[in-house]
Amino acid sequence: MLNVVRHALVRLVDFFNRINLIYGTISDYCTEQTCPTMSGGPRFEYLWADGDKYKKPTPLPAKEYISHLMDWIEMQINNQALFPCTSDLPFPKNFDRHCSKILARLHRVFVHVYIHHFQNVVTIAAEAHVNTCYKHFYYFVTEFDLVSQKELEPLAVMASKICKD
Ligand SMILES: [Zn+2]
């Protein structure tokens, strides 16, 4: 069991780095003007809350939301109480809940990139790279049931096309 957990942690950090890079490549196209909210099309809008500075769910421009999101994840990953980095410290009981929350939030960056910036991704010829990264992410979270269908829904049609081979 512990090995599964460690494996999950390594994968999570890897996805965090990859998604950070992917968003970085298109972030110049994501401004307060182009994306005044953190959305995935007209049906999905995400509000930011971190229980600290933003106690209530707050609408933010996508760029700001993603910046908070990435900072928040980095803080989680570096939090020894949540993610002990040596094997003699126990993993907390709610480790999988933390992982699920982090992965669900990371998925929202994919949602925003795919729905609002896919043309930008194509322009820089990165679509194969982004699709591969999404596939790996999708297989991982669905294999271990880490992200709910509700969170995956905005990209469900796309996933059914690229992830079912
Ligand atoms: Zn945007």
Coordinates of C-alpha atoms and ligand atoms in Angstrom, one line a residue:
M1 CA 0.0 0.0 0.0
L2 CA 2.8 2.4 1.0
N3 CA 4.4 1.9 -2.4
V4 CA 1.2 2.8 -4.2
V5 CA 1.0 6.0 -2.1
R6 CA 4.6 6.9 -2.9
H7 CA 4.1 6.2 -6.5
A8 CA 1.0 8.4 -6.5
L9 CA 3.0 11.2 -4.9
V10 CA 5.8 11.0 -7.5
R11 CA 3.2 11.1 -10.3
L12 CA 1.4 14.0 -8.7
V13 CA 4.6 16.1 -8.5
D14 CA 5.4 15.1 -12.1
F15 CA 1.9 16.2 -13.4
F16 CA 2.2 19.4 -11.4
N17 CA 5.4 20.2 -13.2
R18 CA 4.1 19.3 -16.6
I19 CA 0.9 21.2 -16.3
N20 CA 2.7 24.2 -15.0
L21 CA 5.0 24.1 -18.1
I22 CA 2.0 23.6 -20.5
Y23 CA 0.2 26.6 -19.0
G24 CA 3.4 28.6 -19.0
T25 CA 3.7 28.1 -22.8
I26 CA 0.3 29.7 -23.4
S27 CA 0.0 32.0 -20.4
D28 CA 0.8 35.1 -22.6
Y29 CA -2.6 34.5 -24.3
C30 CA -4.5 34.2 -21.0
T31 CA -5.1 37.7 -19.8
E32 CA -7.7 39.5 -17.7
Q33 CA -9.3 40.6 -21.0
T34 CA -9.4 37.2 -22.8
C35 CA -10.3 35.2 -19.6
P36 CA -12.0 37.4 -17.0
T37 CA -13.1 34.3 -15.2
M38 CA -11.6 30.8 -14.6
S39 CA -13.9 28.9 -16.9
G40 CA -14.2 25.9 -19.1
G41 CA -16.8 27.2 -21.6
P42 CA -20.1 28.7 -20.6
R43 CA -21.1 25.8 -18.5
F44 CA -18.2 25.6 -16.1
E45 CA -16.8 28.3 -13.9
Y46 CA -14.5 27.8 -11.0
L47 CA -14.3 30.0 -7.9
W48 CA -11.2 30.2 -5.9
A49 CA -11.1 29.4 -2.1
D50 CA -8.1 28.4 -0.1
G51 CA -9.5 28.6 3.4
D52 CA -6.9 31.3 4.2
K53 CA -6.8 34.5 2.1
Y54 CA -9.9 33.5 0.2
K55 CA -12.3 32.1 2.7
K56 CA -15.3 32.4 0.5
P57 CA -15.4 31.0 -3.1
T58 CA -14.3 34.0 -5.2
P59 CA -14.5 34.6 -8.9
L60 CA -11.0 35.5 -10.3
P61 CA -9.5 36.0 -13.7
A62 CA -8.2 32.7 -15.0
K63 CA -4.6 33.8 -14.8
E64 CA -4.9 34.8 -11.2
Y65 CA -6.9 31.7 -10.3
I66 CA -4.2 29.4 -11.9
S67 CA -1.4 31.4 -10.2
H68 CA -3.1 30.8 -6.8
L69 CA -3.8 27.2 -7.7
M70 CA -0.1 26.5 -8.6
D71 CA 1.2 28.3 -5.4
W72 CA -1.3 26.4 -3.3
I73 CA -0.3 23.0 -4.8
E74 CA 3.4 23.8 -4.3
M75 CA 2.6 24.6 -0.7
Q76 CA 0.8 21.3 -0.3
I77 CA 3.6 19.3 -1.8
N78 CA 6.2 21.0 0.4
N79 CA 4.1 20.5 3.5
Q80 CA 5.9 17.8 5.5
A81 CA 2.8 17.0 7.5
L82 CA 0.8 16.2 4.4
F83 CA 3.6 14.8 2.2
P84 CA 6.4 13.5 4.3
C85 CA 9.5 13.1 2.1
T86 CA 11.3 10.5 4.1
S87 CA 10.2 6.9 4.6
D88 CA 10.4 7.0 8.4
L89 CA 7.6 9.6 8.6
P90 CA 4.1 8.1 8.2
F91 CA 1.7 9.3 5.5
P92 CA -1.3 11.0 7.0
K93 CA -4.6 9.0 7.0
N94 CA -6.3 11.5 4.6
F95 CA -3.5 11.4 2.1
D96 CA -5.6 10.2 -0.7
R97 CA -8.2 12.9 -0.1
H98 CA -5.4 15.5 -0.3
C99 CA -4.1 13.9 -3.5
S100 CA -7.6 13.9 -5.0
K101 CA -8.2 17.5 -4.2
I102 CA -4.8 18.5 -5.7
L103 CA -5.5 16.4 -8.9
A104 CA -9.0 17.8 -9.3
R105 CA -7.6 21.3 -9.2
L106 CA -4.9 20.5 -11.6
H107 CA -7.5 19.1 -13.9
R108 CA -9.2 22.5 -14.0
V109 CA -6.0 23.9 -15.7
F110 CA -6.4 21.3 -18.4
V111 CA -10.1 22.2 -18.8
H112 CA -9.2 25.9 -19.2
V113 CA -6.3 25.2 -21.6
Y114 CA -8.3 22.8 -23.7
I115 CA -11.5 24.8 -23.9
H116 CA -10.1 28.4 -24.1
H117 CA -6.6 28.1 -25.4
F118 CA -6.5 25.0 -27.7
Q119 CA -5.9 27.3 -30.7
N120 CA -2.9 28.8 -28.9
V121 CA -1.6 25.3 -28.2
V122 CA -2.0 24.4 -31.9
T123 CA -0.2 27.6 -32.9
I124 CA 2.9 26.6 -31.0
A125 CA 2.5 23.0 -32.3
A126 CA 2.2 21.6 -28.8
E127 CA -1.1 19.7 -29.2
A128 CA 0.5 16.3 -29.4
H129 CA 2.4 17.0 -26.2
V130 CA -0.6 18.3 -24.4
N131 CA -2.7 15.4 -25.5
T132 CA -0.1 12.9 -24.3
C133 CA 0.1 14.6 -21.0
Y134 CA -3.6 14.6 -20.6
K135 CA -3.9 11.0 -21.5
H136 CA -1.3 10.0 -18.8
F137 CA -3.1 12.2 -16.3
Y138 CA -6.5 10.7 -17.3
Y139 CA -5.4 7.1 -17.1
F140 CA -3.7 7.7 -13.7
V141 CA -6.7 9.4 -12.1
T142 CA -9.3 7.0 -13.5
E143 CA -7.3 3.9 -12.7
F144 CA -7.0 4.9 -9.0
D145 CA -10.4 6.7 -9.0
L146 CA -8.8 9.9 -7.7
V147 CA -10.9 12.5 -9.5
S148 CA -14.7 12.5 -9.7
Q149 CA -16.6 12.1 -12.9
K150 CA -18.1 15.5 -12.1
E151 CA -14.7 17.2 -12.3
L152 CA -13.8 15.2 -15.4
E153 CA -17.0 16.1 -17.2
P154 CA -15.9 19.3 -19.0
L155 CA -13.4 17.2 -21.0
A156 CA -15.3 14.0 -21.0
V157 CA -16.1 14.1 -24.8
M158 CA -12.6 14.9 -25.7
A159 CA -11.3 12.2 -23.3
S160 CA -13.6 9.6 -24.9
K161 CA -11.9 10.4 -28.2
I162 CA -8.2 10.6 -27.2
C163 CA -8.1 8.2 -24.2
K164 CA -9.9 5.1 -25.5
D165 CA -7.3 3.5 -27.7
Ligands
ZN1 ZN -7.2 31.8 -20.3

